Coordinates of C-alpha atoms in Angstrom, one line a residue:
M1 CA -12.5 -71.1 10.2
E2 CA -10.6 -74.0 11.7
N3 CA -10.4 -75.8 8.3
N4 CA -9.2 -72.5 6.7
M5 CA -6.4 -72.3 9.3
F6 CA -5.2 -75.8 8.6
S7 CA -5.2 -75.3 4.8
L8 CA -3.2 -72.1 5.3
M9 CA -0.6 -73.9 7.4
A10 CA -0.3 -76.6 4.7
S11 CA -0.1 -74.2 1.8
E12 CA 3.0 -72.4 2.9
E13 CA 6.2 -72.8 5.0
Y14 CA 6.8 -70.3 7.7
S15 CA 10.2 -69.0 8.8
S16 CA 11.1 -69.9 12.4
D17 CA 11.7 -66.3 13.4
R18 CA 8.2 -65.1 12.5
R19 CA 5.4 -65.5 15.0
C20 CA 1.9 -66.2 13.6
I21 CA -1.3 -65.2 15.5
W22 CA -4.7 -66.5 14.6
V23 CA -7.4 -63.7 15.2
N24 CA -10.9 -65.0 15.8
G25 CA -12.3 -61.8 14.3
P26 CA -11.1 -58.9 12.2
V27 CA -7.6 -57.3 12.1
I28 CA -8.0 -53.5 12.2
V29 CA -5.1 -51.5 10.8
G30 CA -4.9 -48.1 12.4
A31 CA -5.8 -46.7 15.8
G32 CA -7.0 -43.3 14.8
P33 CA -10.7 -42.3 15.1
S34 CA -11.8 -44.6 12.3
G35 CA -10.1 -47.7 13.8
L36 CA -11.3 -46.9 17.3
A37 CA -14.9 -46.4 16.0
T38 CA -14.9 -49.7 14.2
A39 CA -13.4 -51.5 17.2
A40 CA -16.0 -49.9 19.5
C41 CA -18.9 -51.1 17.3
L42 CA -17.4 -54.6 17.1
R43 CA -17.1 -54.7 20.9
D44 CA -20.7 -53.7 21.1
E45 CA -21.6 -56.6 18.8
G46 CA -19.5 -59.0 20.8
V47 CA -17.0 -59.7 18.1
P48 CA -13.3 -60.0 19.0
F49 CA -10.7 -58.0 17.1
V50 CA -7.1 -56.9 17.1
V51 CA -6.0 -53.3 16.4
V52 CA -2.5 -52.8 15.1
E53 CA -0.9 -49.3 15.1
R54 CA 2.5 -48.2 13.8
S55 CA 2.8 -45.4 16.4
D56 CA 3.0 -45.6 20.2
C57 CA -0.4 -44.0 20.9
I58 CA -3.9 -43.8 19.6
A59 CA -4.7 -40.9 17.1
S60 CA -1.1 -40.2 16.4
L61 CA -2.0 -37.6 13.8
W62 CA -3.8 -35.6 16.4
Q63 CA -1.3 -36.1 19.1
K64 CA 1.9 -35.7 17.2
R65 CA 1.3 -34.0 13.9
T66 CA -1.1 -31.0 14.6
Y67 CA -0.5 -27.5 15.7
D68 CA -1.3 -26.3 19.2
R69 CA -4.2 -23.9 18.4
L70 CA -6.1 -26.5 16.4
K71 CA -9.8 -27.0 17.2
L72 CA -12.4 -29.1 15.4
H73 CA -13.7 -27.1 12.5
L74 CA -17.2 -28.5 12.7
P75 CA -19.6 -28.6 15.6
K76 CA -19.1 -31.5 18.0
K77 CA -22.3 -33.3 17.0
F78 CA -20.8 -33.9 13.6
C79 CA -17.6 -35.2 15.0
Q80 CA -18.5 -37.6 17.8
L81 CA -17.9 -41.3 17.3
P82 CA -20.6 -44.0 17.5
K83 CA -22.1 -45.0 20.9
M84 CA -20.5 -42.3 23.0
P85 CA -21.1 -38.6 22.6
F86 CA -18.8 -35.8 23.7
P87 CA -19.1 -34.7 27.3
D88 CA -21.8 -32.1 27.8
H89 CA -19.4 -29.5 29.2
Y90 CA -17.3 -29.6 26.0
P91 CA -17.6 -26.4 23.9
E92 CA -19.2 -26.4 20.5
Y93 CA -15.8 -26.7 18.8
P94 CA -13.6 -28.8 21.1
T95 CA -9.9 -28.1 21.3
K96 CA -7.2 -30.5 20.1
R97 CA -6.5 -31.5 23.7
Q98 CA -10.2 -32.1 24.4
F99 CA -10.6 -34.2 21.3
I100 CA -7.6 -36.4 22.3
D101 CA -9.0 -36.8 25.8
Y102 CA -12.3 -37.8 24.3
L103 CA -10.6 -40.4 22.1
E104 CA -8.6 -41.8 25.1
S105 CA -11.8 -42.0 27.2
Y106 CA -13.5 -43.7 24.2
A107 CA -10.8 -46.4 23.9
S108 CA -10.9 -47.0 27.7
H109 CA -14.7 -47.2 27.8
F110 CA -14.8 -49.9 25.0
K111 CA -11.7 -51.6 26.3
I112 CA -9.8 -51.1 23.1
K113 CA -6.1 -51.9 23.6
P114 CA -4.2 -51.5 20.3
E115 CA -0.9 -53.3 19.7
F116 CA 1.3 -50.3 19.4
N117 CA 4.6 -49.9 17.4
K118 CA 3.4 -52.6 14.9
S119 CA 4.1 -51.3 11.4
V120 CA 2.2 -53.2 8.7
E121 CA 4.6 -54.2 6.0
S122 CA 2.2 -56.2 3.9
A123 CA -1.4 -57.5 3.9
R124 CA -2.6 -60.0 1.3
F125 CA -5.5 -62.4 0.8
D126 CA -4.5 -66.1 0.7
E127 CA -6.7 -67.6 -2.0
T128 CA -6.0 -71.2 -0.8
S129 CA -7.3 -70.7 2.7
G130 CA -9.6 -67.8 2.2
L131 CA -7.8 -65.8 4.9
W132 CA -6.0 -62.5 5.3
R133 CA -2.3 -62.5 6.2
V134 CA -1.1 -59.2 7.8
R135 CA 2.7 -59.1 8.3
T136 CA 4.0 -56.5 10.8
T137 CA 7.4 -55.5 12.2
S138 CA 8.3 -54.1 15.6
A139 CA 11.8 -53.4 16.7
G140 CA 13.1 -55.9 14.1
E141 CA 10.7 -58.6 15.1
E142 CA 8.2 -59.9 12.5
M143 CA 4.7 -61.1 13.3
E144 CA 1.9 -62.3 11.1
Y145 CA -1.8 -62.0 12.0
I146 CA -4.1 -64.4 10.2
S147 CA -7.8 -63.5 10.0
R148 CA -11.0 -63.9 8.1
W149 CA -11.5 -60.1 7.9
L150 CA -9.3 -57.1 7.3
V151 CA -10.3 -53.5 8.2
V152 CA -8.2 -50.8 6.6
A153 CA -8.4 -47.7 9.0
T154 CA -5.2 -45.9 8.3
G155 CA -7.0 -42.9 7.0
E156 CA -6.9 -40.3 4.3
N157 CA -4.0 -38.4 5.9
A158 CA -1.5 -41.1 6.7
E159 CA 1.5 -39.5 5.0
Q160 CA 2.5 -35.9 4.3
I161 CA 2.7 -34.6 0.8
V162 CA 6.0 -32.7 0.1
P163 CA 6.0 -31.3 -3.4
E164 CA 9.0 -30.9 -5.6
I165 CA 9.7 -27.2 -5.9
N166 CA 12.6 -25.9 -7.9
G167 CA 15.4 -25.0 -5.6
L168 CA 13.7 -25.7 -2.3
K169 CA 15.8 -28.7 -1.3
T170 CA 19.0 -27.8 -3.2
E171 CA 19.4 -24.0 -2.8
F172 CA 17.2 -22.5 -0.1
N173 CA 19.1 -22.3 3.2
G174 CA 16.2 -21.3 5.5
E175 CA 14.0 -23.5 7.6
V176 CA 11.6 -25.7 5.8
I177 CA 8.9 -27.7 7.7
H178 CA 5.6 -29.4 6.8
A179 CA 2.4 -28.2 8.5
C180 CA 2.4 -31.5 10.4
E181 CA 5.6 -30.4 12.1
Y182 CA 4.3 -26.9 12.9
K183 CA 3.3 -26.3 16.5
S184 CA 3.1 -22.5 17.1
G185 CA 4.2 -19.2 15.6
E186 CA 6.2 -18.4 18.8
N187 CA 9.5 -19.5 17.2
F188 CA 8.8 -17.4 14.1
R189 CA 8.4 -14.0 15.7
G190 CA 9.7 -11.3 13.4
K191 CA 10.7 -13.8 10.7
R192 CA 9.6 -13.7 7.1
V193 CA 7.6 -16.9 6.6
L194 CA 6.1 -18.2 3.4
V195 CA 3.1 -20.6 3.8
V196 CA 2.6 -22.8 0.8
G197 CA -1.0 -23.9 0.5
C198 CA -4.3 -22.2 1.2
G199 CA -6.5 -25.0 2.7
N200 CA -7.8 -25.0 6.2
S201 CA -4.3 -25.8 7.5
G202 CA -2.6 -23.1 5.4
M203 CA -5.1 -20.5 6.5
E204 CA -4.9 -21.4 10.2
V205 CA -1.1 -21.6 10.2
S206 CA -1.0 -18.1 8.5
L207 CA -3.4 -16.8 11.1
D208 CA -1.2 -18.1 13.9
L209 CA 2.0 -16.8 12.4
A210 CA 0.4 -13.3 12.0
N211 CA -0.8 -13.4 15.6
H212 CA 2.8 -14.0 16.6
N213 CA 4.0 -11.1 14.6
A214 CA 5.7 -13.1 11.8
I215 CA 5.8 -11.4 8.4
T216 CA 3.5 -13.8 6.7
S217 CA 2.9 -14.6 3.0
M218 CA 0.6 -17.3 1.7
V219 CA 0.9 -19.0 -1.7
V220 CA -2.5 -19.3 -3.5
R221 CA -2.0 -21.2 -6.8
S222 CA -5.6 -22.0 -7.6
S223 CA -9.2 -21.2 -6.7
V224 CA -10.5 -21.8 -3.3
H225 CA -13.9 -21.6 -1.5
V226 CA -13.7 -19.6 1.8
L227 CA -16.8 -19.7 3.9
P228 CA -17.6 -18.3 7.3
R229 CA -17.5 -21.0 10.0
E230 CA -20.8 -19.7 11.3
I231 CA -23.7 -17.7 9.8
M232 CA -25.8 -15.8 12.3
G233 CA -24.5 -18.0 15.1
K234 CA -25.3 -21.3 13.2
S235 CA -22.7 -23.6 11.8
T236 CA -22.3 -23.1 8.0
F237 CA -21.8 -26.8 7.6
G238 CA -24.9 -27.6 9.7
I239 CA -27.0 -25.2 7.6
S240 CA -25.7 -27.0 4.5
V241 CA -26.6 -30.4 5.9
M242 CA -30.1 -29.2 6.9
L243 CA -30.7 -27.6 3.4
M244 CA -29.6 -30.8 1.6
K245 CA -32.4 -32.7 3.1
W246 CA -34.9 -30.8 1.0
L247 CA -33.0 -29.0 -1.7
P248 CA -30.8 -30.1 -4.6
L249 CA -27.0 -29.7 -4.1
W250 CA -26.6 -27.0 -6.7
L251 CA -29.3 -24.8 -5.0
V252 CA -27.7 -25.4 -1.5
D253 CA -24.4 -24.2 -3.0
K254 CA -26.1 -21.1 -4.4
L255 CA -27.6 -20.2 -1.1
I256 CA -24.4 -20.8 0.9
L257 CA -22.4 -18.7 -1.5
I258 CA -24.9 -15.8 -1.4
L259 CA -24.8 -15.9 2.4
S260 CA -21.0 -16.0 2.4
W261 CA -20.9 -13.0 0.1
L262 CA -23.2 -11.1 2.4
F263 CA -21.0 -11.9 5.5
L264 CA -17.5 -11.9 3.9
G265 CA -17.9 -9.7 0.9
S266 CA -16.1 -10.3 -2.4
L267 CA -12.7 -11.9 -1.9
S268 CA -11.3 -11.7 -5.5
N269 CA -9.7 -8.3 -4.7
Y270 CA -7.5 -10.1 -2.1
G271 CA -6.3 -12.8 -4.5
L272 CA -8.9 -15.4 -3.5
K273 CA -10.9 -16.6 -6.5
R274 CA -13.8 -19.1 -6.1
P275 CA -14.0 -22.3 -8.1
S276 CA -16.6 -22.5 -10.9
I277 CA -18.6 -25.2 -9.0
G278 CA -20.0 -24.8 -5.6
P279 CA -18.3 -25.8 -2.3
M280 CA -20.5 -28.8 -1.5
E281 CA -20.5 -30.1 -5.1
L282 CA -16.7 -29.7 -5.2
K283 CA -16.4 -31.6 -1.9
S284 CA -18.6 -34.4 -3.2
K285 CA -16.7 -34.8 -6.5
T286 CA -13.1 -34.3 -5.5
G287 CA -13.0 -34.4 -1.7
K288 CA -11.6 -30.9 -1.6
T289 CA -12.9 -29.3 1.6
P290 CA -13.9 -25.6 1.7
V291 CA -12.0 -23.3 4.0
L292 CA -14.0 -22.4 7.1
D293 CA -12.7 -19.1 8.2
I294 CA -11.9 -18.5 11.8
G295 CA -10.0 -15.2 11.5
A296 CA -7.5 -15.6 8.6
L297 CA -9.6 -13.4 6.3
E298 CA -9.4 -10.5 8.7
K299 CA -5.6 -10.8 8.6
I300 CA -5.6 -11.0 4.8
K301 CA -7.8 -7.9 4.5
S302 CA -5.6 -5.9 6.9
G303 CA -2.5 -6.9 5.0
D304 CA -1.0 -8.9 7.9
V305 CA -1.1 -11.9 5.7
E306 CA -0.1 -11.3 2.0
I307 CA -1.6 -13.5 -0.7
V308 CA 1.0 -14.3 -3.4
P309 CA 0.8 -16.4 -6.6
A310 CA 2.6 -19.7 -7.5
I311 CA 6.3 -20.2 -6.9
K312 CA 8.8 -20.3 -9.8
R313 CA 11.9 -21.2 -7.8
F314 CA 13.8 -20.8 -4.6
S315 CA 17.3 -19.5 -4.1
R316 CA 19.4 -19.1 -1.0
S317 CA 17.3 -16.6 0.9
H318 CA 14.4 -15.7 -1.3
V319 CA 11.6 -17.0 -3.5
E320 CA 10.8 -16.0 -7.0
L321 CA 7.1 -16.1 -8.0
V322 CA 5.5 -16.7 -11.4
D323 CA 4.6 -13.0 -11.7
G324 CA 8.3 -12.0 -11.4
Q325 CA 8.1 -10.9 -7.7
K326 CA 11.0 -11.8 -5.4
L327 CA 10.4 -12.1 -1.7
D328 CA 13.1 -12.4 1.0
I329 CA 12.1 -15.2 3.3
D330 CA 13.5 -16.9 6.4
A331 CA 11.3 -20.0 6.6
V332 CA 8.8 -22.0 4.6
V333 CA 5.8 -24.0 6.0
L334 CA 4.4 -26.5 3.5
A335 CA 0.7 -26.8 4.1
T336 CA 0.5 -29.1 1.1
G337 CA -1.7 -31.8 2.5
Y338 CA -1.6 -35.5 3.1
R339 CA -2.2 -38.8 1.2
S340 CA -3.2 -42.3 1.9
N341 CA -0.4 -44.9 2.4
V342 CA -2.6 -48.0 1.6
P343 CA -0.9 -48.9 -1.8
S344 CA 2.5 -49.2 0.0
W345 CA 1.4 -52.2 2.1
L346 CA -2.0 -53.6 0.9
H347 CA -1.5 -56.2 -1.9
E348 CA -4.9 -55.7 -3.6
S349 CA -6.1 -53.7 -6.6
E350 CA -9.8 -54.5 -7.1
F351 CA -11.2 -52.5 -4.2
F352 CA -8.6 -49.8 -3.6
S353 CA -7.3 -47.6 -6.4
K354 CA -3.7 -46.4 -6.9
N355 CA -4.3 -43.2 -4.9
G356 CA -5.1 -45.3 -1.8
F357 CA -8.9 -44.7 -1.8
P358 CA -11.7 -47.1 -2.5
K359 CA -12.8 -47.2 -6.1
S360 CA -16.5 -47.3 -5.2
P361 CA -18.0 -43.9 -4.4
F362 CA -19.9 -43.1 -1.2
P363 CA -22.0 -44.7 0.3
N364 CA -20.5 -48.0 -1.0
A365 CA -16.8 -47.3 -0.2
W366 CA -16.7 -49.3 3.0
K367 CA -17.0 -52.9 1.8
G368 CA -14.8 -54.8 -0.7
K369 CA -14.6 -58.6 -1.4
S370 CA -13.1 -61.5 0.6
G371 CA -13.6 -59.8 4.0
L372 CA -11.9 -56.5 3.1
Y373 CA -13.3 -53.3 4.5
A374 CA -12.3 -49.6 4.6
A375 CA -13.2 -47.2 7.4
G376 CA -12.7 -43.4 7.1
F377 CA -12.0 -43.1 3.3
T378 CA -15.3 -41.4 2.3
R379 CA -13.9 -37.8 2.4
K380 CA -16.8 -37.0 4.7
G381 CA -14.8 -36.5 7.9
L382 CA -15.5 -38.1 11.2
A383 CA -19.2 -38.5 10.5
G384 CA -18.3 -40.5 7.4
A385 CA -15.9 -42.7 9.4
S386 CA -18.5 -43.3 12.1
A387 CA -21.0 -44.4 9.4
D388 CA -18.4 -46.8 8.0
A389 CA -17.7 -48.2 11.4
V390 CA -21.3 -49.0 12.1
N391 CA -21.8 -50.7 8.7
I392 CA -18.6 -52.7 9.0
A393 CA -19.3 -54.0 12.5
Q394 CA -22.9 -55.1 11.6
D395 CA -21.7 -56.8 8.4
I396 CA -18.9 -58.7 10.1
S397 CA -21.0 -59.6 13.2
N398 CA -23.6 -61.3 11.0
V399 CA -21.1 -63.6 9.4
W400 CA -19.1 -64.1 12.7
R401 CA -22.2 -65.2 14.6
E402 CA -23.2 -67.7 12.0
E403 CA -19.7 -69.2 11.7
T404 CA -19.3 -69.3 15.5
K405 CA -22.7 -71.0 15.7
R406 CA -21.7 -73.6 13.2
Q407 CA -18.4 -74.3 15.0
K408 CA -20.3 -74.9 18.2
M409 CA -22.7 -77.3 16.5
R410 CA -19.8 -79.3 15.0
R411 CA -18.1 -79.5 18.4
N412 CA -21.3 -80.6 20.1
V413 CA -21.9 -83.3 17.4
G414 CA -18.3 -84.5 17.9
H415 CA -18.8 -84.6 21.6
R416 CA -22.0 -86.7 21.4
R417 CA -20.3 -89.2 19.1
C418 CA -17.5 -89.6 21.6
I419 CA -20.0 -90.3 24.4
S420 CA -21.9 -92.8 22.3
V421 CA -18.8 -94.7 21.3
A422 CA -17.6 -94.8 24.9

């Protein structure tokens, strides 16, 4: 490592206003659950690290960009991070506040102290030295971290997706927010609100709006799998995971859809059409998560939430739909999802694709070349991120120990030579 550092310094001139920091371990970009899990596993292996985070807190998505009523959609055993389970007194589906408290306790337990307000502007591999150079800015100050390893842990949901819809920005004069800005339906009481998007966020925002007596419509442009969160008191996801141990994926999907039909009935009469392939196969192929219903279907069936087709255009105070309907609306909530931001700062194209996800499918999406790793990009939720973290820490620690051992041997040899000369 020492020779690498010297060759890097010789290969490039550095501006006097940029601080350079050598990291004797990996640089982890992102202090969300994936970054924290990786840091904890490295700590357990005795490997030093640095975590850089653009926000001023850990898990900024959870702390700053989620609605108040949010709970984990899956049972806690599928959501806990490595080496530290949820407290026993936590409910089966922890609340947003409980999950944040858990993450803060997790960071404290493993002595993870991210360097906050450090936005990564670029990260690239220096072929001459064989090292990663990660350039950050904070309040106008530039800093460069130099490391043998780089762990990308910025997540699948780093940036909001705001679609271009005819007239929304130029003509509509009502309130427009993304779901990441939505907190509660309290401010929308009595208002006519259009929710664009029918994933888990869109369904739950619609439910919350209806509970606060907003006049709620939800745009459903394409097919969607809606499943009960539980079947006979058991997690639908947990049942699927159990069945997949013994049965092929297509058969698991068939059984889950039959059970869902028995408990939810046919949903096509309400404007919700199922995709042609099953929910687990769709998740595996595209990453599209099925909706786990926690009450929105009841509101849809009662008419408290109206399902409407795709949007044609917005005007000052209403929206025109593709079927010719015109709805008067006061506000729009864009539950249109998120995307990875990796292509905006990582100068690399072999491991990551243009959409910001690793090119290799699960379970090989965690390791690239030249010391590059990805945590939390498997589209398998917190369980996938935890598996990535364990694999990454073990892989880095094996190399780190060998390199540290060789360095000590070189220093010992040099020390003995000095003694013999003396």
